[in-house]
CSV table of C-alpha atoms in Angstrom, one decimal:
chain,number,residue,atom,x,y,z
A,534,MET,CA,0.0,0.0,0.0
A,535,THR,CA,1.3,3.5,-0.9
A,536,THR,CA,1.0,6.2,1.7
A,537,LEU,CA,0.0,9.6,0.4
A,538,LEU,CA,0.9,12.6,2.6
A,539,ILE,CA,-0.9,15.8,2.1
A,540,ASP,CA,0.5,19.1,3.6
A,541,ILE,CA,-2.4,21.1,4.9
A,542,GLY,CA,-0.1,23.3,7.1
A,543,PRO,CA,-0.5,26.5,5.0
A,544,LEU,CA,-4.3,26.2,5.1
A,545,SER,CA,-6.6,27.9,7.5
A,546,GLU,CA,-8.7,25.9,10.1
A,547,HIS,CA,-11.8,26.3,7.8
A,548,GLN,CA,-9.9,25.2,4.7
A,549,SER,CA,-8.3,22.3,6.5
A,550,ASP,CA,-11.7,21.0,7.7
A,551,GLU,CA,-13.1,21.4,4.2
A,552,ALA,CA,-10.3,19.3,2.9
A,553,LEU,CA,-10.8,16.6,5.5
A,554,GLU,CA,-14.6,16.6,4.8
A,555,ALA,CA,-13.8,15.9,1.1
A,556,ILE,CA,-11.3,13.2,1.9
A,557,TYR,CA,-13.8,11.4,4.1
A,558,LYS,CA,-16.6,11.9,1.5
A,559,SER,CA,-18.5,14.2,3.8
A,560,VAL,CA,-18.6,16.6,0.8
A,561,HIS,CA,-18.7,14.4,-2.2
A,562,ASP,CA,-20.7,13.6,-5.3
A,563,HIS,CA,-21.2,10.0,-4.1
A,564,GLY,CA,-21.7,8.6,-7.6
A,565,GLY,CA,-19.1,10.2,-9.9
A,566,ASP,CA,-19.6,7.3,-12.4
A,567,ASP,CA,-22.7,6.4,-14.3
A,568,SER,CA,-24.2,4.5,-11.2
A,569,ILE,CA,-26.1,7.7,-10.4
A,570,TRP,CA,-28.5,6.8,-13.3
A,571,ASN,CA,-29.1,3.3,-12.0
A,572,PRO,CA,-32.7,2.7,-10.8
A,573,HIS,CA,-33.1,3.2,-7.1
A,574,GLU,CA,-33.0,0.0,-5.1
A,575,SER,CA,-36.3,0.7,-3.2
A,576,PRO,CA,-39.4,-0.4,-5.2
A,577,TYR,CA,-41.4,2.2,-3.2
A,578,ILE,CA,-39.7,5.3,-4.6
A,579,ARG,CA,-38.1,3.9,-7.8
A,580,ARG,CA,-40.9,5.1,-10.1
A,581,LEU,CA,-41.2,8.5,-8.4
A,582,ILE,CA,-37.5,9.2,-8.9
A,583,GLU,CA,-37.5,8.2,-12.5
A,584,LEU,CA,-40.6,10.3,-13.3
A,585,PHE,CA,-39.2,13.3,-11.5
A,586,THR,CA,-35.8,12.9,-13.2
A,587,GLU,CA,-37.4,12.6,-16.7
A,588,ARG,CA,-39.5,15.7,-16.3
A,589,GLY,CA,-36.6,17.7,-15.0
A,590,LEU,CA,-34.2,16.6,-17.7
A,591,THR,CA,-36.8,17.4,-20.3
A,592,ARG,CA,-37.0,21.0,-19.0
A,593,LEU,CA,-33.2,21.3,-19.0
A,594,GLU,CA,-32.9,20.0,-22.5
A,595,LYS,CA,-35.4,22.5,-23.8
A,596,VAL,CA,-33.2,25.3,-22.3
A,597,ARG,CA,-30.0,23.9,-23.9
A,598,THR,CA,-31.6,23.3,-27.3
A,599,GLU,CA,-33.2,26.7,-27.5
A,600,LEU,CA,-30.2,28.6,-26.2
A,601,THR,CA,-28.1,26.9,-28.9
A,602,ALA,CA,-30.6,28.0,-31.5
A,603,TRP,CA,-30.5,31.6,-30.3
A,604,ALA,CA,-26.7,31.5,-30.4
A,605,LYS,CA,-26.7,30.2,-34.0
A,606,GLY,CA,-29.2,33.0,-35.1
A,607,GLU,CA,-31.9,30.5,-35.9
A,608,LYS,CA,-34.5,32.4,-33.8
A,609,HIS,CA,-34.2,35.7,-35.7
A,610,ARG,CA,-37.2,36.8,-37.7
A,611,LYS,CA,-36.9,39.7,-40.1
A,612,ASP,CA,-39.6,41.8,-38.5
A,613,SER,CA,-39.7,45.5,-37.8
A,614,PRO,CA,-37.5,46.3,-34.7
A,615,VAL,CA,-39.3,46.1,-31.4
A,616,PRO,CA,-38.4,48.5,-28.5
A,617,ARG,CA,-36.3,46.8,-25.8
A,618,PRO,CA,-38.5,46.1,-22.7
A,619,GLU,CA,-37.4,48.2,-19.8
A,620,GLY,CA,-37.8,47.9,-16.1
A,621,MET,CA,-38.6,44.1,-16.3
A,622,ILE,CA,-39.2,42.4,-13.0
A,623,ARG,CA,-37.4,39.2,-12.1
A,624,ARG,CA,-40.5,37.1,-12.5
A,625,TRP,CA,-42.3,37.9,-15.8
A,626,ASP,CA,-45.9,37.2,-16.5
A,627,LYS,CA,-47.1,35.7,-19.8
A,628,GLY,CA,-47.5,39.1,-21.4
A,629,GLU,CA,-44.0,40.2,-20.4
A,630,LEU,CA,-42.6,36.9,-21.7
A,631,ALA,CA,-44.3,37.4,-25.0
A,632,LEU,CA,-43.0,41.0,-25.3
A,633,VAL,CA,-39.4,39.8,-24.6
A,634,LYS,CA,-39.8,37.1,-27.2
A,635,LEU,CA,-40.9,39.6,-29.8
A,636,TYR,CA,-38.0,42.0,-29.0
A,637,LEU,CA,-35.4,39.3,-29.2
A,638,GLU,CA,-36.7,37.6,-32.4
A,639,ALA,CA,-36.8,41.0,-34.2
A,640,LEU,CA,-33.2,41.9,-33.2
A,641,PRO,CA,-30.5,40.8,-35.7
A,642,PRO,CA,-28.1,38.4,-33.9
A,643,GLU,CA,-25.1,40.6,-34.8
A,644,GLN,CA,-26.7,43.4,-32.8
A,645,PHE,CA,-27.1,41.5,-29.6
A,646,THR,CA,-25.4,43.1,-26.6
A,647,LEU,CA,-24.4,41.2,-23.5
A,648,ASP,CA,-27.6,42.6,-21.8
A,649,ASP,CA,-29.6,41.1,-24.7
A,650,TRP,CA,-28.0,37.7,-24.2
A,651,GLY,CA,-28.7,38.0,-20.5
A,652,MET,CA,-32.3,38.5,-21.4
A,653,VAL,CA,-32.3,35.4,-23.7
A,654,VAL,CA,-31.1,33.3,-20.7
A,655,ASP,CA,-33.6,34.9,-18.3
A,656,PHE,CA,-36.4,34.3,-20.9
A,657,LEU,CA,-35.5,30.6,-21.3
A,658,VAL,CA,-35.2,30.0,-17.6
A,659,GLN,CA,-38.5,31.7,-16.8
A,660,ARG,CA,-40.1,29.8,-19.7
A,661,TYR,CA,-38.9,26.3,-18.9
A,662,LEU,CA,-37.8,26.5,-15.3
A,663,PRO,CA,-40.4,28.8,-13.7
A,664,GLU,CA,-40.2,28.9,-9.9
A,665,ASP,CA,-43.8,28.1,-9.2
A,666,GLU,CA,-43.8,25.0,-11.4
A,667,LEU,CA,-40.5,23.8,-9.9
A,668,ARG,CA,-42.0,24.2,-6.4
A,669,THR,CA,-45.0,22.2,-7.6
A,670,GLU,CA,-42.7,19.4,-8.9
A,671,ALA,CA,-40.8,19.4,-5.6
A,672,GLU,CA,-44.0,19.1,-3.5
A,673,TRP,CA,-45.2,16.3,-5.7
A,674,LEU,CA,-41.9,14.4,-5.1
A,675,ALA,CA,-41.8,15.0,-1.3
A,676,THR,CA,-45.5,14.3,-0.7
A,677,ARG,CA,-45.6,11.0,-2.5
A,678,SER,CA,-42.2,9.9,-1.2
A,679,GLY,CA,-43.3,10.5,2.3
A,680,LEU,CA,-46.6,8.6,1.8
A,681,MET,CA,-44.7,5.8,0.2
A,682,GLY,CA,-42.7,5.5,3.5
A,683,LYS,CA,-46.1,5.2,5.2
A,684,VAL,CA,-47.1,2.5,2.7
A,685,GLN,CA,-43.9,0.6,3.4
A,686,ALA,CA,-44.6,0.6,7.1
A,687,ASN,CA,-48.0,-0.9,6.4
A,688,MET,CA,-46.9,-3.6,3.9
A,689,GLN,CA,-45.5,-7.0,4.6
A,690,LYS,CA,-44.2,-7.5,1.1
A,691,SER,CA,-42.6,-5.0,-1.3
A,692,PRO,CA,-44.9,-4.0,-4.2
A,693,ASN,CA,-44.2,-4.8,-7.8
A,694,LEU,CA,-44.0,-2.1,-10.4
A,695,LYS,CA,-47.7,-2.3,-11.3
A,696,GLN,CA,-48.7,-2.1,-7.7
A,697,ALA,CA,-46.4,0.9,-7.1
A,698,ASP,CA,-47.9,2.7,-10.1
A,699,ARG,CA,-51.4,2.0,-8.8
A,700,LEU,CA,-50.6,3.4,-5.4
A,701,LEU,CA,-48.9,6.5,-6.9
A,702,ALA,CA,-52.0,7.2,-9.1
A,703,ALA,CA,-54.2,7.2,-6.0
A,704,MET,CA,-52.0,9.5,-3.9
A,705,PRO,CA,-52.5,13.3,-3.5
A,706,ASN,CA,-49.9,15.6,-5.0
A,707,THR,CA,-49.7,18.1,-2.1
A,708,VAL,CA,-49.1,18.1,1.6
A,709,LYS,CA,-52.5,19.8,2.1
A,710,GLY,CA,-54.1,17.1,0.0
A,711,ALA,CA,-52.4,14.3,2.0
A,712,SER,CA,-53.6,15.8,5.3
A,713,LYS,CA,-57.1,16.0,3.9
A,714,GLN,CA,-57.2,12.5,2.5
A,715,PHE,CA,-55.4,10.7,5.3
A,716,LYS,CA,-55.3,11.1,9.1
A,717,LEU,CA,-51.7,12.0,9.5
A,718,SER,CA,-50.1,12.5,12.8
A,719,SER,CA,-48.4,15.8,13.6
A,720,VAL,CA,-45.0,14.1,13.1
A,721,GLN,CA,-46.0,12.6,9.7
A,722,HIS,CA,-47.3,15.9,8.6
A,723,ALA,CA,-44.1,17.6,9.6
A,724,VAL,CA,-42.0,15.1,7.6
A,725,LEU,CA,-44.0,15.9,4.5
A,726,ASP,CA,-43.9,19.6,5.1
A,727,PHE,CA,-40.1,19.7,5.8
A,728,GLY,CA,-39.5,17.5,2.8
A,729,ARG,CA,-41.6,19.8,0.6
A,730,ALA,CA,-39.6,22.9,1.7
A,731,ARG,CA,-36.2,21.2,1.4
A,732,ALA,CA,-37.0,19.9,-2.1
A,733,ALA,CA,-38.3,23.2,-3.3
A,734,GLU,CA,-35.2,25.0,-2.1
A,735,ALA,CA,-33.1,22.5,-4.0
A,736,VAL,CA,-34.9,22.8,-7.3
A,737,THR,CA,-35.1,26.6,-7.2
A,738,ARG,CA,-31.4,26.8,-6.4
A,739,LEU,CA,-30.7,24.7,-9.5
A,740,SER,CA,-32.8,27.1,-11.6
A,741,ASP,CA,-30.6,29.9,-10.4
A,742,ASN,CA,-27.5,27.8,-11.2
A,743,VAL,CA,-28.8,27.3,-14.8
A,744,ARG,CA,-29.2,31.1,-15.1
A,745,HIS,CA,-25.7,31.9,-13.9
A,746,LYS,CA,-23.9,29.1,-15.8
A,747,MET,CA,-25.6,29.9,-19.1
A,748,ARG,CA,-24.8,33.6,-18.7
A,749,ASP,CA,-21.1,32.7,-18.2
A,750,VAL,CA,-21.1,30.5,-21.3
A,751,ILE,CA,-22.7,33.2,-23.5
A,752,MET,CA,-20.4,35.9,-22.1
A,753,GLN,CA,-17.3,33.8,-22.8
A,754,HIS,CA,-18.6,33.0,-26.3
A,755,GLU,CA,-19.1,36.7,-27.0
A,756,GLU,CA,-15.8,37.6,-25.5
A,757,GLN,CA,-14.1,35.1,-27.9
A,758,LYS,CA,-15.9,36.7,-30.8
A,759,MET,CA,-14.6,40.1,-29.8
A,760,LEU,CA,-11.0,38.7,-29.6
A,761,ASN,CA,-11.5,37.3,-33.1
A,762,GLY,CA,-12.3,40.7,-34.4
A,763,GLY,CA,-16.0,40.1,-34.5
A,764,ALA,CA,-15.8,36.8,-36.4
A,765,ALA,CA,-18.0,34.1,-35.0
A,766,THR,CA,-16.3,31.4,-33.0
A,767,PRO,CA,-16.9,27.8,-34.2
A,768,GLY,CA,-20.4,26.7,-33.4
A,769,SER,CA,-19.0,23.3,-32.3
A,770,ALA,CA,-17.1,25.0,-29.5
A,771,LEU,CA,-20.3,26.6,-28.0
A,772,LYS,CA,-22.2,23.4,-28.5
A,773,THR,CA,-19.6,21.4,-26.7
A,774,ARG,CA,-19.5,23.8,-23.8
A,775,LEU,CA,-23.3,23.8,-23.5
A,776,LEU,CA,-23.3,20.0,-23.5
A,777,ASP,CA,-20.6,19.9,-20.8
A,778,GLU,CA,-22.5,22.4,-18.6
A,779,PHE,CA,-25.8,20.6,-19.0
A,780,ALA,CA,-24.3,17.2,-18.3
A,781,VAL,CA,-23.4,18.6,-14.8
A,782,LEU,CA,-26.9,20.2,-14.4
A,783,ASN,CA,-28.5,16.9,-15.4
A,784,ARG,CA,-26.5,15.2,-12.6
A,785,ASP,CA,-27.5,17.9,-10.2
A,786,TRP,CA,-31.2,17.3,-11.0
A,787,ARG,CA,-30.7,13.5,-10.6
A,788,ARG,CA,-29.0,14.2,-7.2
A,789,ILE,CA,-32.0,16.1,-6.0
A,790,ALA,CA,-34.4,13.3,-7.1
A,791,LEU,CA,-32.3,10.6,-5.3
A,792,THR,CA,-31.6,12.6,-2.2
A,793,GLU,CA,-34.9,14.2,-1.5
A,794,ALA,CA,-37.0,11.2,-2.3
A,795,GLY,CA,-34.8,8.9,-0.2
A,796,GLU,CA,-34.8,11.3,2.7
A,797,VAL,CA,-38.6,11.9,2.9
A,798,ALA,CA,-39.4,8.2,2.3
A,799,ASN,CA,-37.1,7.0,5.1
A,800,GLN,CA,-38.3,9.7,7.5
A,801,GLY,CA,-41.9,8.9,6.6
A,802,PHE,CA,-41.3,5.2,7.1
A,803,ILE,CA,-39.8,5.7,10.6
A,804,ALA,CA,-42.7,8.2,11.5
A,805,SER,CA,-45.2,5.5,10.6
A,806,LEU,CA,-43.9,2.8,12.9
A,807,SER,CA,-45.0,2.1,16.4
A,808,PRO,CA,-42.4,2.9,19.2
A,809,GLY,CA,-40.4,-0.3,19.9
A,810,ALA,CA,-40.4,-1.4,16.2
A,811,LYS,CA,-37.1,-2.9,15.0
A,812,VAL,CA,-35.7,-1.8,11.6
A,813,LYS,CA,-32.6,-2.7,9.7
A,814,ARG,CA,-30.5,-0.4,7.6
A,815,ILE,CA,-29.8,-1.5,4.0
A,816,GLU,CA,-26.8,0.1,2.1
A,817,GLN,CA,-26.3,-2.4,-0.7
A,818,TYR,CA,-25.7,-0.5,-3.9
A,819,ARG,CA,-22.9,0.4,-6.2
A,820,GLY,CA,-20.9,3.5,-5.0
A,821,ALA,CA,-21.8,3.2,-1.3
A,822,CYS,CA,-19.2,5.2,0.7
A,823,PRO,CA,-17.2,3.6,3.6
A,824,PHE,CA,-19.5,5.1,6.2
A,825,CYS,CA,-22.6,3.7,4.5
A,826,ARG,CA,-21.0,0.3,4.0
A,827,LYS,CA,-20.2,0.3,7.7
A,828,ILE,CA,-23.8,0.9,8.8
A,829,ASP,CA,-25.3,-1.7,6.4
A,830,GLY,CA,-27.2,-4.3,8.4
A,831,VAL,CA,-27.4,-2.2,11.6
A,832,VAL,CA,-30.6,-3.0,13.5
A,833,MET,CA,-32.2,-0.1,15.5
A,834,GLU,CA,-35.2,0.5,17.7
A,835,VAL,CA,-37.7,3.1,16.7
A,836,VAL,CA,-38.3,5.6,19.6
A,837,PRO,CA,-40.1,9.0,19.8
A,838,ALA,CA,-37.9,12.0,19.3
A,839,SER,CA,-39.1,13.3,22.6
A,840,LYS,CA,-37.7,10.3,24.5
A,841,ASP,CA,-35.1,11.2,27.2
A,842,ASP,CA,-31.7,9.5,27.2
A,843,LYS,CA,-31.9,8.1,23.7
A,844,ASP,CA,-29.0,5.8,22.7
A,845,PRO,CA,-27.9,6.9,19.2
A,846,ASP,CA,-26.1,3.7,18.6
A,847,LYS,CA,-29.2,1.6,19.1
A,848,MET,CA,-32.1,3.8,18.5
A,849,ILE,CA,-33.6,5.7,15.6
A,850,TRP,CA,-36.2,8.5,15.6
A,851,VAL,CA,-37.8,11.0,13.2
A,852,GLY,CA,-35.5,13.9,12.5
A,853,LYS,CA,-32.2,12.1,13.4
A,854,ASN,CA,-29.8,13.4,10.7
A,855,ASN,CA,-26.2,14.4,10.1
A,856,VAL,CA,-26.7,18.1,9.7
A,857,GLU,CA,-23.7,19.9,11.2
A,858,ARG,CA,-22.0,16.6,11.9
A,859,SER,CA,-18.8,15.4,10.2
A,860,GLY,CA,-17.7,12.3,8.4
A,861,SER,CA,-14.1,13.2,9.4
A,862,PRO,CA,-12.8,11.8,12.7
A,863,ARG,CA,-10.5,14.8,13.2
A,864,LYS,CA,-10.6,18.6,12.9
A,865,ARG,CA,-8.0,21.3,12.9
A,866,VAL,CA,-7.7,23.4,16.0
A,867,GLY,CA,-4.8,25.9,15.7
A,868,GLY,CA,-1.9,24.1,14.2
A,869,GLU,CA,-3.0,20.6,15.3
A,870,LEU,CA,-5.4,17.9,14.2
A,871,VAL,CA,-7.5,16.8,17.2
A,872,GLU,CA,-10.1,14.0,17.5
A,873,ARG,CA,-13.7,15.0,17.1
A,874,LEU,CA,-16.1,14.3,20.0
A,875,PRO,CA,-18.7,11.6,19.3
A,876,GLU,CA,-21.4,14.2,19.1
A,877,GLU,CA,-19.6,15.9,16.3
A,878,GLN,CA,-19.4,12.8,14.1
A,879,TRP,CA,-21.8,11.1,11.7
A,880,TRP,CA,-24.3,8.7,13.3
A,881,VAL,CA,-26.9,6.5,11.7
A,882,PRO,CA,-29.6,8.9,10.4
A,883,ALA,CA,-33.3,8.3,10.0
A,884,GLY,CA,-33.1,9.6,6.4
A,885,VAL,CA,-30.2,9.4,4.0
A,886,ALA,CA,-26.6,9.8,5.2
A,887,HIS,CA,-25.5,12.3,2.5
A,888,PRO,CA,-26.4,13.6,-0.9
A,889,MET,CA,-27.1,10.8,-3.4
A,890,CYS,CA,-27.2,8.2,-0.6
A,891,ARG,CA,-29.5,5.3,-1.5
A,892,GLY,CA,-29.7,3.9,2.0
A,893,GLN,CA,-33.1,2.6,3.2
A,894,TRP,CA,-34.7,0.8,6.0
A,895,ILE,CA,-36.6,-2.5,6.2
A,896,LYS,CA,-39.1,-3.5,8.9
A,897,LEU,CA,-38.2,-6.7,10.8
A,898,SER,CA,-41.0,-9.2,11.1
A,899,GLU,CA,-42.0,-8.5,14.7
A,900,SER,CA,-42.5,-4.8,14.0
A,901,ARG,CA,-45.8,-3.1,13.1
A,902,ALA,CA,-47.1,0.2,11.8
A,903,ASP,CA,-48.8,2.7,14.0
A,904,ASP,CA,-52.5,2.2,14.5
A,905,ASP,CA,-54.1,3.7,11.4
A,906,PRO,CA,-56.9,1.4,10.3
A,907,ASP,CA,-58.2,3.9,7.7
A,908,PHE,CA,-54.9,4.0,5.9
A,909,ALA,CA,-54.6,0.3,6.1
A,910,GLU,CA,-58.1,0.0,4.5
A,911,TRP,CA,-57.2,2.5,1.7
A,912,LEU,CA,-54.0,0.6,1.0
A,913,LYS,CA,-55.9,-2.8,0.8
A,914,ASN,CA,-58.6,-1.4,-1.5
A,915,THR,CA,-56.1,0.4,-3.8
A,916,LEU,CA,-54.0,-2.7,-4.2
A,917,GLU,CA,-57.0,-5.0,-4.9
A,918,LYS,CA,-58.6,-2.6,-7.3
A,919,LYS,CA,-58.8,-4.0,-10.8
């Protein structure tokens, strides 16, 4: 074995800790290869993740394709010039979108300024990645993932693809709809609501990333034209850059699908079990990090979050996560590396351990769901429906 020594002496405490986090996969892609696109191992959320991924990638592809067309001058229409819209707000209504489209299509490509190109990017993002629609998508994913966790707690055998589709079709799309259709406990409702907010934040942040990255691409493209004396740079160069950028954005969307669905489904599962239930952690998938491989097979007891003197090595509860905890056993204090205290390090979470984690729970045979006969009846009727 070859020993690799890394000199972190010149770094600050914060920089040193960031480096340690990366080394211990605390800040890591967790799936740098194509395994990120493998179907999720849980039959309860596999279909949800694929549907959410497909819809998101379709939106991103429309932005990429149309931006390429604008850059190649294919969107120009030889109409009379249209005054440039002024004082546009960040979120445009349909009328404002139409006005921007008219202005841009009537402007010869060679007359585009950097501000015009910025308007093209804003137009495409607001057309294909509008914040309200992305929040709707996020709530759809979180609500149904959390309800699938409740389904898992009430089933003795995993559903097949047809059964999973039937359950999904019968589920509400919103947290409010779920509370109206089912008698959710306050904890179950909180799981869905937090999941909705977290997923919405993730997708809207990605939309902002699309805007900034595409502006950078166009600015560099235009800068290169200027350095070439106004001659257009090869179209293949811009196309390649866009493909590279959107490959990263596609992975970012897939990461959201895997992470948010897994988190809410796991938390929803734990929230739907009776105190004292025994569950086993399953971390058997390609690309599992060392921490996740270490906790594979761990059996824990479900307890209320309000329980005093909880044993984190033997017990699991709703909300148990690794926020502000570290995967690194050491941290830098001054000029030295010191051992982290147990309460500073990762522990077995109720949800996923890290972004793109595919960890899940299974219920052991002696465990049962909380007492919700109405949900059990809905589940039975939905599965038996022809």
